[in-house]
Amino acid sequence: MTIFIPTPLRPYAAGQASVEVKAATIADALASLTGSHPELRKHLYTEEGKLRAFVNLYLNDEDIRYLPAKEATSVSATDTLSIIPSIAGGC
Amino acid sequence: MSSLRLSRSIYDAMRAHGEQTYPHECCGALLGRFVPAEAACNEFGGWIVEANVRAGNTRTDSAHNRYQIAPIELVKIEREARSRGLDIAGFYHSHPDHPAQWSPTDFEEAHWLGCCYVITAVANGKATVTNSFFLAGLREEEKRFEQQTIELTGPGTELPGG
């Protein structure tokens, strides 16, 4: 599957906008990504190993938090996973 | 001070967006290319914005002083950027009846390191000052906003958005 890397994280993924991984589940895909690009880990996860609160993960157009199996959801080679830091603010 | 380069038409489109949504905050994304300083023949190094995309403000509970872009909209904006060979260069929003300076909320909620955050002050429905702040730092814990010079140049496009 293809994992799309957002602009801020590309320096930690060898400058790539996307990374191809072979994975059976979303969790596998993330493990493969951070295995080949370990620097990404601290940007995606807290020291306790939890996904940072401002990092959104979308399997195609679905927020993985709302998928029944969440990170255990099966994926296929044609699926895409988007890493999307949140955007918010205000005066 | 670093620079953000964009066209007058994109600059005007962002400001017009802020006037149209007044007294609520507007928000949107900026698509462009990053040019490293050493690659630029005129010593310009930074983002060159080639398009802006309007986004919807999901903070309808407090739209006069908060904004949020739905992540699914960002997924689609990023897809649009890829199809045009561009990257997300940053984001813009307005501050209705508030200065064009980043707020503690803006800072706390800013996570796109290496990208630009453009803020337009809209006073009584009229866009006044527009400033750009580069989110510098190598990781979340080290982030900081650095004000940039806005250089107006070249053509640009406003893409249909939410």
Short mmCIF file of C-alpha atoms in Angstrom, two decimals:
data_model
loop_
_atom_site.label_atom_id
_atom_site.label_comp_id
_atom_site.label_asym_id
_atom_site.label_seq_id
_atom_site.Cartn_x
_atom_site.Cartn_y
_atom_site.Cartn_z
CA MET A 1 0.00 0.00 0.00
CA THR A 2 0.97 3.63 -0.29
CA ILE A 3 1.51 5.82 2.74
CA PHE A 4 1.38 9.55 2.04
CA ILE A 5 3.77 11.57 4.14
CA PRO A 6 2.75 15.16 5.00
CA THR A 7 5.15 18.01 4.26
CA PRO A 8 6.48 18.36 7.84
CA LEU A 9 7.46 14.70 8.14
CA ARG A 10 9.20 14.25 4.81
CA PRO A 11 12.65 15.15 6.17
CA TYR A 12 12.33 12.03 8.34
CA ALA A 13 11.27 9.82 5.43
CA ALA A 14 14.25 10.53 3.19
CA GLY A 15 12.39 13.45 1.63
CA GLN A 16 9.75 11.20 0.12
CA ALA A 17 6.14 12.34 -0.38
CA SER A 18 4.97 8.73 -0.28
CA VAL A 19 6.33 5.39 0.86
CA GLU A 20 5.29 1.98 -0.45
CA VAL A 21 4.99 -0.79 2.13
CA LYS A 22 3.80 -4.38 2.10
CA ALA A 23 1.37 -4.85 4.96
CA ALA A 24 -1.64 -6.90 6.02
CA THR A 25 -3.07 -4.32 8.42
CA ILE A 26 -2.77 -0.61 9.18
CA ALA A 27 -0.63 -1.45 12.21
CA ASP A 28 1.69 -3.51 10.00
CA ALA A 29 1.97 -0.64 7.56
CA LEU A 30 2.89 1.83 10.30
CA ALA A 31 5.40 -0.61 11.78
CA SER A 32 6.97 -1.08 8.36
CA LEU A 33 7.11 2.69 7.82
CA THR A 34 8.73 3.45 11.17
CA GLY A 35 10.98 0.41 10.79
CA SER A 36 12.47 1.76 7.59
CA HIS A 37 12.36 5.38 8.79
CA PRO A 38 12.90 5.25 12.59
CA GLU A 39 13.16 9.04 12.87
CA LEU A 40 9.44 9.22 12.10
CA ARG A 41 8.55 7.39 15.29
CA LYS A 42 9.02 10.30 17.68
CA HIS A 43 7.01 12.57 15.41
CA LEU A 44 4.07 10.18 15.20
CA TYR A 45 4.04 8.72 18.70
CA THR A 46 4.35 9.99 22.27
CA GLU A 47 7.06 8.60 24.57
CA GLU A 48 4.39 6.22 25.86
CA GLY A 49 3.97 4.88 22.34
CA LYS A 50 0.55 6.40 21.71
CA LEU A 51 -0.27 8.12 18.44
CA ARG A 52 0.08 11.86 19.05
CA ALA A 53 -3.32 13.49 19.53
CA PHE A 54 -2.90 15.87 16.59
CA VAL A 55 -1.98 13.14 14.10
CA ASN A 56 -4.90 11.89 12.00
CA LEU A 57 -4.65 8.69 9.99
CA TYR A 58 -6.94 8.10 7.03
CA LEU A 59 -7.30 4.78 5.26
CA ASN A 60 -8.41 6.05 1.86
CA ASP A 61 -11.20 8.46 2.95
CA GLU A 62 -11.90 6.86 6.35
CA ASP A 63 -10.62 8.10 9.71
CA ILE A 64 -9.12 4.95 11.23
CA ARG A 65 -10.45 5.92 14.69
CA TYR A 66 -13.93 5.19 13.35
CA LEU A 67 -13.12 1.90 11.66
CA PRO A 68 -14.46 -1.05 13.69
CA ALA A 69 -11.06 -2.75 13.84
CA LYS A 70 -9.09 0.52 13.98
CA GLU A 71 -5.36 -0.18 13.41
CA ALA A 72 -6.07 -3.90 13.03
CA THR A 73 -8.07 -3.18 9.86
CA SER A 74 -6.92 -5.26 6.89
CA VAL A 75 -5.41 -3.39 3.97
CA SER A 76 -4.72 -4.22 0.34
CA ALA A 77 -1.98 -3.15 -2.05
CA THR A 78 -4.23 -0.53 -3.65
CA ASP A 79 -5.18 1.16 -0.36
CA THR A 80 -3.69 4.46 0.69
CA LEU A 81 -2.90 5.67 4.19
CA SER A 82 -2.68 9.44 4.71
CA ILE A 83 -0.92 10.93 7.72
CA ILE A 84 -2.57 14.29 8.36
CA PRO A 85 -1.54 16.57 11.23
CA SER A 86 -4.51 18.62 12.40
CA ILE A 87 -5.09 22.25 11.43
CA ALA A 88 -6.81 24.57 13.85
CA GLY A 89 -6.34 27.79 15.76
CA GLY A 90 -7.97 31.12 16.29
CA CYS A 91 -7.59 34.50 17.86
CA MET B 1 13.83 36.87 7.95
CA SER B 2 12.56 34.21 5.57
CA SER B 3 10.10 34.95 2.78
CA LEU B 4 6.83 33.60 1.45
CA ARG B 5 6.35 34.26 -2.23
CA LEU B 6 2.88 34.38 -3.73
CA SER B 7 0.89 36.23 -6.37
CA ARG B 8 -1.18 39.32 -5.80
CA SER B 9 -4.28 37.33 -6.89
CA ILE B 10 -3.75 34.67 -4.18
CA TYR B 11 -3.00 37.37 -1.61
CA ASP B 12 -6.20 39.19 -2.57
CA ALA B 13 -8.21 35.93 -2.61
CA MET B 14 -7.19 35.08 0.98
CA ARG B 15 -8.08 38.56 2.17
CA ALA B 16 -11.41 38.52 0.29
CA HIS B 17 -12.19 35.16 1.91
CA GLY B 18 -11.70 36.72 5.34
CA GLU B 19 -14.00 39.59 4.45
CA GLN B 20 -16.68 37.22 3.14
CA THR B 21 -16.77 35.07 6.27
CA TYR B 22 -16.59 38.05 8.68
CA PRO B 23 -17.44 38.09 11.59
CA HIS B 24 -16.35 34.45 11.44
CA GLU B 25 -12.85 33.17 10.79
CA CYS B 26 -12.07 31.89 7.32
CA CYS B 27 -9.49 29.20 6.64
CA GLY B 28 -7.80 27.52 3.73
CA ALA B 29 -4.66 25.88 2.43
CA LEU B 30 -1.77 27.13 0.34
CA LEU B 31 -0.22 24.86 -2.29
CA GLY B 32 3.23 25.40 -3.68
CA ARG B 33 6.83 24.37 -4.04
CA PHE B 34 9.66 24.66 -1.57
CA VAL B 35 12.81 26.13 -3.03
CA PRO B 36 15.93 25.60 -0.91
CA ALA B 37 18.05 28.75 -0.65
CA GLU B 38 21.04 27.12 -2.34
CA ALA B 39 18.90 26.12 -5.36
CA ALA B 40 17.60 29.61 -6.01
CA CYS B 41 19.63 31.79 -8.32
CA ASN B 42 18.41 34.95 -6.61
CA GLU B 43 19.07 33.68 -3.09
CA PHE B 44 15.36 33.25 -2.44
CA GLY B 45 14.77 30.23 -0.24
CA GLY B 46 11.32 29.25 0.94
CA TRP B 47 7.83 28.44 -0.23
CA ILE B 48 6.52 29.68 -3.53
CA VAL B 49 2.73 29.43 -3.36
CA GLU B 50 0.98 28.67 -6.64
CA ALA B 51 -2.61 28.12 -5.50
CA ASN B 52 -4.91 28.58 -2.56
CA VAL B 53 -7.83 26.34 -1.62
CA ARG B 54 -10.71 27.56 0.49
CA ALA B 55 -11.72 25.24 3.30
CA GLY B 56 -14.74 25.14 5.53
CA ASN B 57 -14.43 26.16 9.18
CA THR B 58 -15.75 23.24 11.23
CA ARG B 59 -15.72 25.27 14.46
CA THR B 60 -19.30 26.43 14.00
CA ASP B 61 -19.63 26.50 17.80
CA SER B 62 -17.17 29.40 18.04
CA ALA B 63 -16.45 30.51 14.47
CA HIS B 64 -15.81 34.14 15.45
CA ASN B 65 -12.57 33.22 17.23
CA ARG B 66 -11.70 29.63 16.28
CA TYR B 67 -11.09 27.69 13.09
CA GLN B 68 -10.49 24.08 12.22
CA ILE B 69 -10.19 22.33 8.88
CA ALA B 70 -11.71 18.85 8.82
CA PRO B 71 -8.94 16.26 8.34
CA ILE B 72 -10.88 14.62 5.49
CA GLU B 73 -10.83 17.96 3.71
CA LEU B 74 -7.06 18.05 4.19
CA VAL B 75 -6.81 14.54 2.72
CA LYS B 76 -8.63 15.82 -0.37
CA ILE B 77 -6.59 19.04 -0.52
CA GLU B 78 -3.39 17.01 -0.35
CA ARG B 79 -4.70 14.79 -3.17
CA GLU B 80 -5.41 17.89 -5.25
CA ALA B 81 -1.91 19.20 -4.52
CA ARG B 82 -0.33 15.91 -5.63
CA SER B 83 -2.31 15.92 -8.87
CA ARG B 84 -0.83 19.34 -9.63
CA GLY B 85 2.71 18.39 -8.61
CA LEU B 86 2.49 20.71 -5.61
CA ASP B 87 2.82 20.32 -1.85
CA ILE B 88 0.88 21.81 1.03
CA ALA B 89 2.96 24.91 1.75
CA GLY B 90 0.86 26.19 4.58
CA PHE B 91 -2.49 27.49 5.67
CA TYR B 92 -4.30 30.76 6.08
CA HIS B 93 -7.01 32.05 8.36
CA SER B 94 -8.48 35.36 9.46
CA HIS B 95 -8.66 37.15 12.79
CA PRO B 96 -11.94 39.08 12.89
CA ASP B 97 -11.45 42.32 14.83
CA HIS B 98 -8.13 41.04 16.15
CA PRO B 99 -4.51 41.75 15.12
CA ALA B 100 -2.74 39.72 12.41
CA GLN B 101 -0.49 38.10 15.00
CA TRP B 102 -0.45 34.47 16.03
CA SER B 103 -2.33 33.75 19.24
CA PRO B 104 -1.55 31.18 21.95
CA THR B 105 -4.29 29.01 20.40
CA ASP B 106 -2.68 29.34 16.95
CA PHE B 107 0.63 28.25 18.40
CA GLU B 108 -0.74 25.38 20.43
CA GLU B 109 -2.67 24.03 17.43
CA ALA B 110 0.13 24.50 14.88
CA HIS B 111 1.70 21.18 13.91
CA TRP B 112 2.83 21.59 10.31
CA LEU B 113 6.52 22.24 10.94
CA GLY B 114 8.26 23.85 8.00
CA CYS B 115 5.02 25.33 6.70
CA CYS B 116 3.59 28.84 6.63
CA TYR B 117 0.67 30.16 8.62
CA VAL B 118 -0.80 33.29 7.08
CA ILE B 119 -3.09 35.46 9.19
CA THR B 120 -5.23 38.35 7.96
CA ALA B 121 -6.77 40.82 10.38
CA VAL B 122 -10.30 41.78 9.36
CA ALA B 123 -11.54 44.93 11.09
CA ASN B 124 -15.23 45.75 10.79
CA GLY B 125 -15.48 43.50 7.75
CA LYS B 126 -12.46 44.95 5.93
CA ALA B 127 -9.15 43.09 5.55
CA THR B 128 -6.30 45.15 6.99
CA VAL B 129 -2.92 43.59 7.80
CA THR B 130 -1.78 40.20 6.46
CA ASN B 131 1.23 38.52 8.05
CA SER B 132 2.93 35.18 7.48
CA PHE B 133 4.58 33.08 10.17
CA PHE B 134 6.86 30.15 9.39
CA LEU B 135 6.54 27.27 11.86
CA ALA B 136 10.21 26.56 12.53
CA GLY B 137 11.77 23.79 14.60
CA LEU B 138 12.67 20.18 14.03
CA ARG B 139 10.08 18.66 16.34
CA GLU B 140 6.85 19.53 18.09
CA GLU B 141 8.58 20.29 21.38
CA GLU B 142 10.92 22.81 19.71
CA LYS B 143 8.46 24.58 17.45
CA ARG B 144 8.34 28.36 17.15
CA PHE B 145 6.71 30.90 14.85
CA GLU B 146 9.02 33.19 12.85
CA GLN B 147 7.51 36.13 11.01
CA GLN B 148 8.20 36.15 7.29
CA THR B 149 8.32 38.74 4.56
CA ILE B 150 5.50 38.31 2.03
CA GLU B 151 6.74 38.81 -1.53
CA LEU B 152 3.99 39.39 -4.12
CA THR B 153 4.82 38.10 -7.59
CA GLY B 154 3.70 35.97 -10.54
CA PRO B 155 0.40 34.28 -11.43
CA GLY B 156 -1.65 32.18 -9.05
CA THR B 157 -4.88 30.25 -8.90
CA GLU B 158 -7.73 29.91 -6.45
CA LEU B 159 -8.97 26.33 -6.60
CA PRO B 160 -12.52 25.34 -5.75
CA GLY B 161 -12.73 24.06 -2.19
CA GLY B 162 -15.10 23.48 0.68
#
